[in-house]
mmCIF file of C-alpha atoms in Angstrom:
data_model
loop_
_atom_site.group_PDB
_atom_site.id
_atom_site.type_symbol
_atom_site.label_atom_id
_atom_site.label_comp_id
_atom_site.label_asym_id
_atom_site.label_seq_id
_atom_site.Cartn_x
_atom_site.Cartn_y
_atom_site.Cartn_z
ATOM 1 C CA ASN U 1 1.604 -5.640 18.673
ATOM 2 C CA ALA U 2 -0.337 -2.822 17.763
ATOM 3 C CA GLY U 3 3.026 -1.769 15.183
ATOM 4 C CA VAL U 4 2.866 1.998 14.422
ATOM 5 C CA THR U 5 0.299 4.065 15.398
ATOM 6 C CA GLN U 6 -0.424 7.463 14.471
ATOM 7 C CA THR U 7 -2.706 9.963 15.806
ATOM 8 C CA PRO U 8 -4.692 11.951 14.525
ATOM 9 C CA LYS U 9 -5.698 10.633 11.294
ATOM 10 C CA PHE U 10 -6.987 13.636 9.720
ATOM 11 C CA ARG U 11 -6.642 17.512 10.714
ATOM 12 C CA ILE U 12 -7.488 20.567 9.237
ATOM 13 C CA LEU U 13 -5.038 23.485 10.524
ATOM 14 C CA LYS U 14 -5.411 27.268 9.742
ATOM 15 C CA ILE U 15 -2.170 29.266 8.597
ATOM 16 C CA GLY U 16 -0.080 30.274 11.301
ATOM 17 C CA GLN U 17 -1.562 27.461 13.802
ATOM 18 C CA SER U 18 0.582 24.680 15.147
ATOM 19 C CA MET U 19 0.413 21.212 16.081
ATOM 20 C CA THR U 20 1.944 17.935 17.023
ATOM 21 C CA LEU U 21 1.618 14.530 15.126
ATOM 22 C CA GLN U 22 1.904 11.769 17.352
ATOM 23 C CA CYS U 23 3.929 8.771 16.605
ATOM 24 C CA THR U 24 4.184 5.353 18.621
ATOM 25 C CA GLN U 25 5.819 2.236 18.133
ATOM 26 C CA ASP U 26 5.309 -1.041 20.285
ATOM 27 C CA MET U 27 8.598 -2.973 18.686
ATOM 28 C CA ASN U 28 11.173 -1.757 20.610
ATOM 29 C CA HIS U 29 12.466 -0.136 17.560
ATOM 30 C CA ASN U 30 15.630 2.112 17.939
ATOM 31 C CA TYR U 31 15.093 3.932 14.436
ATOM 32 C CA MET U 32 12.461 5.977 13.684
ATOM 33 C CA TYR U 33 11.405 8.253 10.664
ATOM 34 C CA TRP U 34 9.104 10.680 9.619
ATOM 35 C CA TYR U 35 8.266 11.120 6.129
ATOM 36 C CA ARG U 36 5.685 13.279 4.056
ATOM 37 C CA GLN U 37 3.934 12.566 1.032
ATOM 38 C CA ASP U 38 2.464 15.125 -1.428
ATOM 39 C CA PRO U 39 -0.298 14.121 -3.604
ATOM 40 C CA GLY U 40 0.927 11.809 -6.564
ATOM 41 C CA MET U 41 4.386 11.830 -5.170
ATOM 42 C CA GLY U 42 7.060 10.124 -3.409
ATOM 43 C CA LEU U 43 8.276 9.724 0.111
ATOM 44 C CA LYS U 44 10.795 12.628 1.748
ATOM 45 C CA LEU U 45 12.525 12.489 4.873
ATOM 46 C CA ILE U 46 11.485 14.980 7.152
ATOM 47 C CA TYR U 47 13.501 13.927 10.405
ATOM 48 C CA TYR U 48 14.698 10.839 11.754
ATOM 49 C CA SER U 49 15.948 9.316 14.993
ATOM 50 C CA VAL U 50 18.312 6.341 15.306
ATOM 51 C CA GLY U 51 17.834 6.052 19.468
ATOM 52 C CA ALA U 52 16.265 7.781 22.208
ATOM 53 C CA GLY U 53 17.999 11.381 22.890
ATOM 54 C CA ILE U 54 18.989 11.268 19.248
ATOM 55 C CA THR U 55 17.695 13.265 16.339
ATOM 56 C CA ASP U 56 18.774 14.096 12.719
ATOM 57 C CA LYS U 57 17.429 16.224 9.610
ATOM 58 C CA GLY U 58 16.566 14.683 6.498
ATOM 59 C CA GLU U 59 15.829 15.865 3.001
ATOM 60 C CA VAL U 60 12.943 18.322 4.287
ATOM 61 C CA PRO U 61 12.860 19.369 7.703
ATOM 62 C CA ASN U 62 12.484 23.429 7.554
ATOM 63 C CA GLY U 63 9.123 24.232 9.306
ATOM 64 C CA TYR U 64 9.214 20.792 11.527
ATOM 65 C CA ASN U 65 10.677 19.985 14.952
ATOM 66 C CA VAL U 66 11.153 16.166 16.340
ATOM 67 C CA SER U 67 11.700 14.822 19.841
ATOM 68 C CA ARG U 68 12.969 11.617 20.993
ATOM 69 C CA SER U 69 12.249 11.313 24.730
ATOM 70 C CA THR U 70 11.906 7.583 25.038
ATOM 71 C CA THR U 71 12.260 4.524 22.611
ATOM 72 C CA GLU U 72 8.567 4.284 21.861
ATOM 73 C CA ASP U 73 7.453 8.033 20.980
ATOM 74 C CA PHE U 74 8.742 10.165 18.015
ATOM 75 C CA PRO U 75 6.271 12.933 17.936
ATOM 76 C CA LEU U 76 6.651 15.851 15.177
ATOM 77 C CA ARG U 77 5.893 19.483 15.490
ATOM 78 C CA LEU U 78 4.599 21.818 13.147
ATOM 79 C CA GLU U 79 5.231 25.389 13.947
ATOM 80 C CA LEU U 80 3.225 28.111 12.069
ATOM 81 C CA ALA U 81 1.427 25.903 9.298
ATOM 82 C CA ALA U 82 1.840 27.091 5.816
ATOM 83 C CA PRO U 83 -0.447 25.879 3.112
ATOM 84 C CA SER U 84 2.950 24.195 1.332
ATOM 85 C CA GLN U 85 2.779 21.623 4.615
ATOM 86 C CA THR U 86 -0.837 19.976 3.143
ATOM 87 C CA SER U 87 0.237 16.769 2.737
ATOM 88 C CA VAL U 88 0.057 12.798 4.262
ATOM 89 C CA TYR U 89 2.496 12.440 6.715
ATOM 90 C CA PHE U 90 3.804 8.759 7.359
ATOM 91 C CA CYS U 91 5.650 7.641 10.624
ATOM 92 C CA ALA U 92 7.905 4.427 9.790
ATOM 93 C CA SER U 93 10.464 2.413 12.023
ATOM 94 C CA PHE U 94 13.106 -0.228 11.597
ATOM 95 C CA PRO U 95 14.217 -2.889 14.121
ATOM 96 C CA ARG U 96 18.016 -2.382 13.538
ATOM 97 C CA GLY U 97 18.494 0.007 10.948
ATOM 98 C CA PRO U 98 17.972 0.698 7.014
ATOM 99 C CA ASN U 99 18.915 -3.088 5.766
ATOM 100 C CA TYR U 100 15.844 -4.343 7.454
ATOM 101 C CA GLU U 101 11.928 -4.177 6.627
ATOM 102 C CA GLN U 102 10.534 -0.509 7.402
ATOM 103 C CA TYR U 103 6.916 -0.867 9.456
ATOM 104 C CA PHE U 104 4.816 2.440 8.442
ATOM 105 C CA GLY U 105 2.309 3.789 10.135
ATOM 106 C CA PRO U 106 -1.157 4.372 8.992
ATOM 107 C CA GLY U 107 -0.757 8.254 8.006
ATOM 108 C CA THR U 108 -1.782 11.684 9.174
ATOM 109 C CA ARG U 109 -3.424 13.708 6.755
ATOM 110 C CA LEU U 110 -3.198 17.325 6.947
ATOM 111 C CA THR U 111 -4.592 20.222 5.413
ATOM 112 C CA VAL U 112 -3.501 23.667 5.982
ATOM 113 C CA THR U 113 -5.878 26.036 4.779
ATOM 114 C CA GLY X 1 23.627 12.844 -2.980
ATOM 115 C CA GLN X 2 22.561 9.335 -3.514
ATOM 116 C CA GLN X 3 19.288 8.958 -5.934
ATOM 117 C CA VAL X 4 17.017 6.247 -6.517
ATOM 118 C CA MET X 5 15.163 6.402 -9.824
ATOM 119 C CA GLN X 6 12.030 4.123 -11.082
ATOM 120 C CA ILE X 7 10.513 3.799 -14.573
ATOM 121 C CA PRO X 8 7.781 4.378 -15.982
ATOM 122 C CA GLN X 9 6.008 6.900 -13.385
ATOM 123 C CA TYR X 10 2.553 5.404 -14.660
ATOM 124 C CA GLN X 11 1.342 2.547 -16.408
ATOM 125 C CA HIS X 12 -1.932 1.524 -17.170
ATOM 126 C CA VAL X 13 -2.768 -1.638 -18.126
ATOM 127 C CA GLN X 14 -5.666 -4.397 -18.963
ATOM 128 C CA GLU X 15 -6.142 -6.885 -16.351
ATOM 129 C CA GLY X 16 -4.297 -10.074 -17.491
ATOM 130 C CA GLU X 17 -1.546 -7.927 -18.954
ATOM 131 C CA ASP X 18 2.046 -7.883 -18.011
ATOM 132 C CA PHE X 19 3.772 -5.220 -15.868
ATOM 133 C CA THR X 20 7.575 -4.602 -15.086
ATOM 134 C CA THR X 21 8.889 -1.429 -13.359
ATOM 135 C CA TYR X 22 12.366 -0.768 -12.982
ATOM 136 C CA CYS X 23 14.391 0.887 -10.442
ATOM 137 C CA ASN X 24 18.069 2.475 -10.917
ATOM 138 C CA SER X 25 20.306 3.717 -8.055
ATOM 139 C CA SER X 26 23.090 6.091 -8.686
ATOM 140 C CA THR X 27 25.295 4.020 -6.470
ATOM 141 C CA THR X 28 26.044 0.419 -5.343
ATOM 142 C CA LEU X 29 23.579 -0.925 -3.038
ATOM 143 C CA SER X 30 24.298 -3.600 -0.260
ATOM 144 C CA ASN X 31 20.502 -4.689 -0.753
ATOM 145 C CA ILE X 32 17.261 -3.525 -2.208
ATOM 146 C CA GLN X 33 13.856 -3.550 -0.961
ATOM 147 C CA TRP X 34 10.552 -3.199 -2.532
ATOM 148 C CA TYR X 35 7.413 -1.964 -1.230
ATOM 149 C CA LYS X 36 3.610 -1.635 -2.367
ATOM 150 C CA GLN X 37 1.347 1.591 -1.319
ATOM 151 C CA ARG X 38 -2.593 1.128 -2.202
ATOM 152 C CA PRO X 39 -4.290 3.888 -2.611
ATOM 153 C CA GLY X 40 -5.011 5.900 0.187
ATOM 154 C CA GLY X 41 -2.764 3.385 2.271
ATOM 155 C CA HIS X 42 0.707 3.546 3.519
ATOM 156 C CA PRO X 43 3.787 1.973 2.122
ATOM 157 C CA VAL X 44 3.611 -2.244 2.859
ATOM 158 C CA PHE X 45 7.276 -4.407 2.455
ATOM 159 C CA LEU X 46 7.005 -6.811 -0.267
ATOM 160 C CA ILE X 47 10.681 -8.098 -0.425
ATOM 161 C CA GLN X 48 13.957 -7.598 0.378
ATOM 162 C CA LEU X 49 16.739 -8.951 -2.159
ATOM 163 C CA VAL X 50 20.607 -8.998 -1.076
ATOM 164 C CA LYS X 51 22.838 -10.984 -3.420
ATOM 165 C CA SER X 52 24.079 -9.696 -6.729
ATOM 166 C CA GLY X 53 21.797 -11.258 -9.695
ATOM 167 C CA GLU X 54 19.424 -12.722 -7.073
ATOM 168 C CA VAL X 55 15.799 -13.222 -8.185
ATOM 169 C CA LYS X 56 13.017 -14.077 -5.759
ATOM 170 C CA LYS X 57 9.356 -14.946 -6.693
ATOM 171 C CA GLN X 58 5.934 -14.119 -4.672
ATOM 172 C CA LYS X 59 3.300 -16.060 -6.730
ATOM 173 C CA ARG X 60 2.891 -13.551 -9.666
ATOM 174 C CA LEU X 61 5.511 -11.078 -8.663
ATOM 175 C CA THR X 62 9.341 -11.654 -9.709
ATOM 176 C CA PHE X 63 11.865 -9.115 -8.144
ATOM 177 C CA GLN X 64 15.659 -9.061 -9.536
ATOM 178 C CA PHE X 65 18.703 -7.467 -8.436
ATOM 179 C CA GLY X 66 21.146 -6.506 -10.955
ATOM 180 C CA GLU X 67 24.483 -7.718 -11.177
ATOM 181 C CA ALA X 68 26.099 -5.042 -10.311
ATOM 182 C CA LYS X 69 23.757 -3.850 -7.604
ATOM 183 C CA LYS X 70 22.806 -0.688 -9.150
ATOM 184 C CA ASN X 71 19.253 -2.071 -10.592
ATOM 185 C CA SER X 72 16.462 -3.938 -9.790
ATOM 186 C CA SER X 73 13.336 -5.067 -11.581
ATOM 187 C CA LEU X 74 9.673 -5.906 -10.507
ATOM 188 C CA HIS X 75 7.373 -7.946 -13.107
ATOM 189 C CA ILE X 76 3.763 -8.701 -12.380
ATOM 190 C CA THR X 77 2.330 -11.365 -14.421
ATOM 191 C CA ALA X 78 -1.169 -11.288 -15.311
ATOM 192 C CA THR X 79 -2.117 -8.538 -13.426
ATOM 193 C CA GLN X 80 -5.355 -8.457 -11.259
ATOM 194 C CA THR X 81 -7.514 -5.498 -10.099
ATOM 195 C CA THR X 82 -6.006 -6.329 -6.600
ATOM 196 C CA ASP X 83 -2.182 -4.961 -8.012
ATOM 197 C CA VAL X 84 -3.421 -1.613 -8.358
ATOM 198 C CA GLY X 85 -1.004 0.684 -6.326
ATOM 199 C CA THR X 86 2.316 2.456 -6.145
ATOM 200 C CA TYR X 87 5.416 0.419 -6.007
ATOM 201 C CA PHE X 88 8.649 2.069 -4.454
ATOM 202 C CA CYS X 89 12.256 0.254 -4.724
ATOM 203 C CA ALA X 90 14.405 1.646 -1.753
ATOM 204 C CA GLY X 91 18.033 1.283 -1.020
ATOM 205 C CA PRO X 92 19.892 1.690 2.373
ATOM 206 C CA THR X 93 22.462 4.697 3.187
ATOM 207 C CA THR X 94 23.899 5.549 6.382
ATOM 208 C CA ASN X 95 20.781 4.951 8.971
ATOM 209 C CA LYS X 96 18.202 5.314 6.372
ATOM 210 C CA LEU X 97 16.395 4.268 3.297
ATOM 211 C CA ILE X 98 16.242 6.589 -0.012
ATOM 212 C CA PHE X 99 12.839 5.668 -1.652
ATOM 213 C CA GLY X 100 12.750 5.214 -5.450
ATOM 214 C CA THR X 101 10.404 7.998 -7.125
ATOM 215 C CA GLY X 102 7.615 5.032 -7.542
ATOM 216 C CA THR X 103 5.604 3.677 -10.260
ATOM 217 C CA LEU X 104 1.588 4.206 -10.211
ATOM 218 C CA LEU X 105 0.109 0.950 -11.567
ATOM 219 C CA ALA X 106 -3.294 0.977 -12.906
ATOM 220 C CA VAL X 107 -5.196 -2.207 -13.926
ATOM 221 C CA GLN X 108 -8.405 -1.594 -15.826
ATOM 222 C CA PRO X 109 -10.815 -4.880 -15.345
#
């Protein structure tokens, strides 16, 4: 199993541009999550999904959108990028919910200038 | 809402010294998980504690879950440079994990 994969690894965006961060897991996990981590800080939950077709907001959803059309994929869309969205973005998944180990992807480092 | 705090935020030790990080939840937890994030890396699961008062060991790492299931600790004996990183505790709530604020450990050779 490849686990949780994320693309791209790095990206530089100009203010106002849009992009989609890709996340795929091959473990058949229903629960998937997007976090952002600012330098030297903890993890903040952006959006999460408990199954295909179901998404919900986390702690910091403004400026982002998600969709979950398949069990495997959970893309994160940034519209009208702002410097405040400069961060490292991690995708993660659980097999059956938060009482189990969470698996993280390697992250996408995004800079907005 | 539910909060999970960790202290200290940062600790610098000499190699060979011990290290402890403490985790406190505002609510009772059904279990607590610990993760390690190496510099430039992603969080990696270390362990889960479920029972009140539980103690688990992984080589030089000792994890404890408080009797009231609201606090936990991670103790590293005789730190090594490979222990460098940020240690997060995390407690479950409905459909998600609440991560602690993290403790960054620096180890000087």
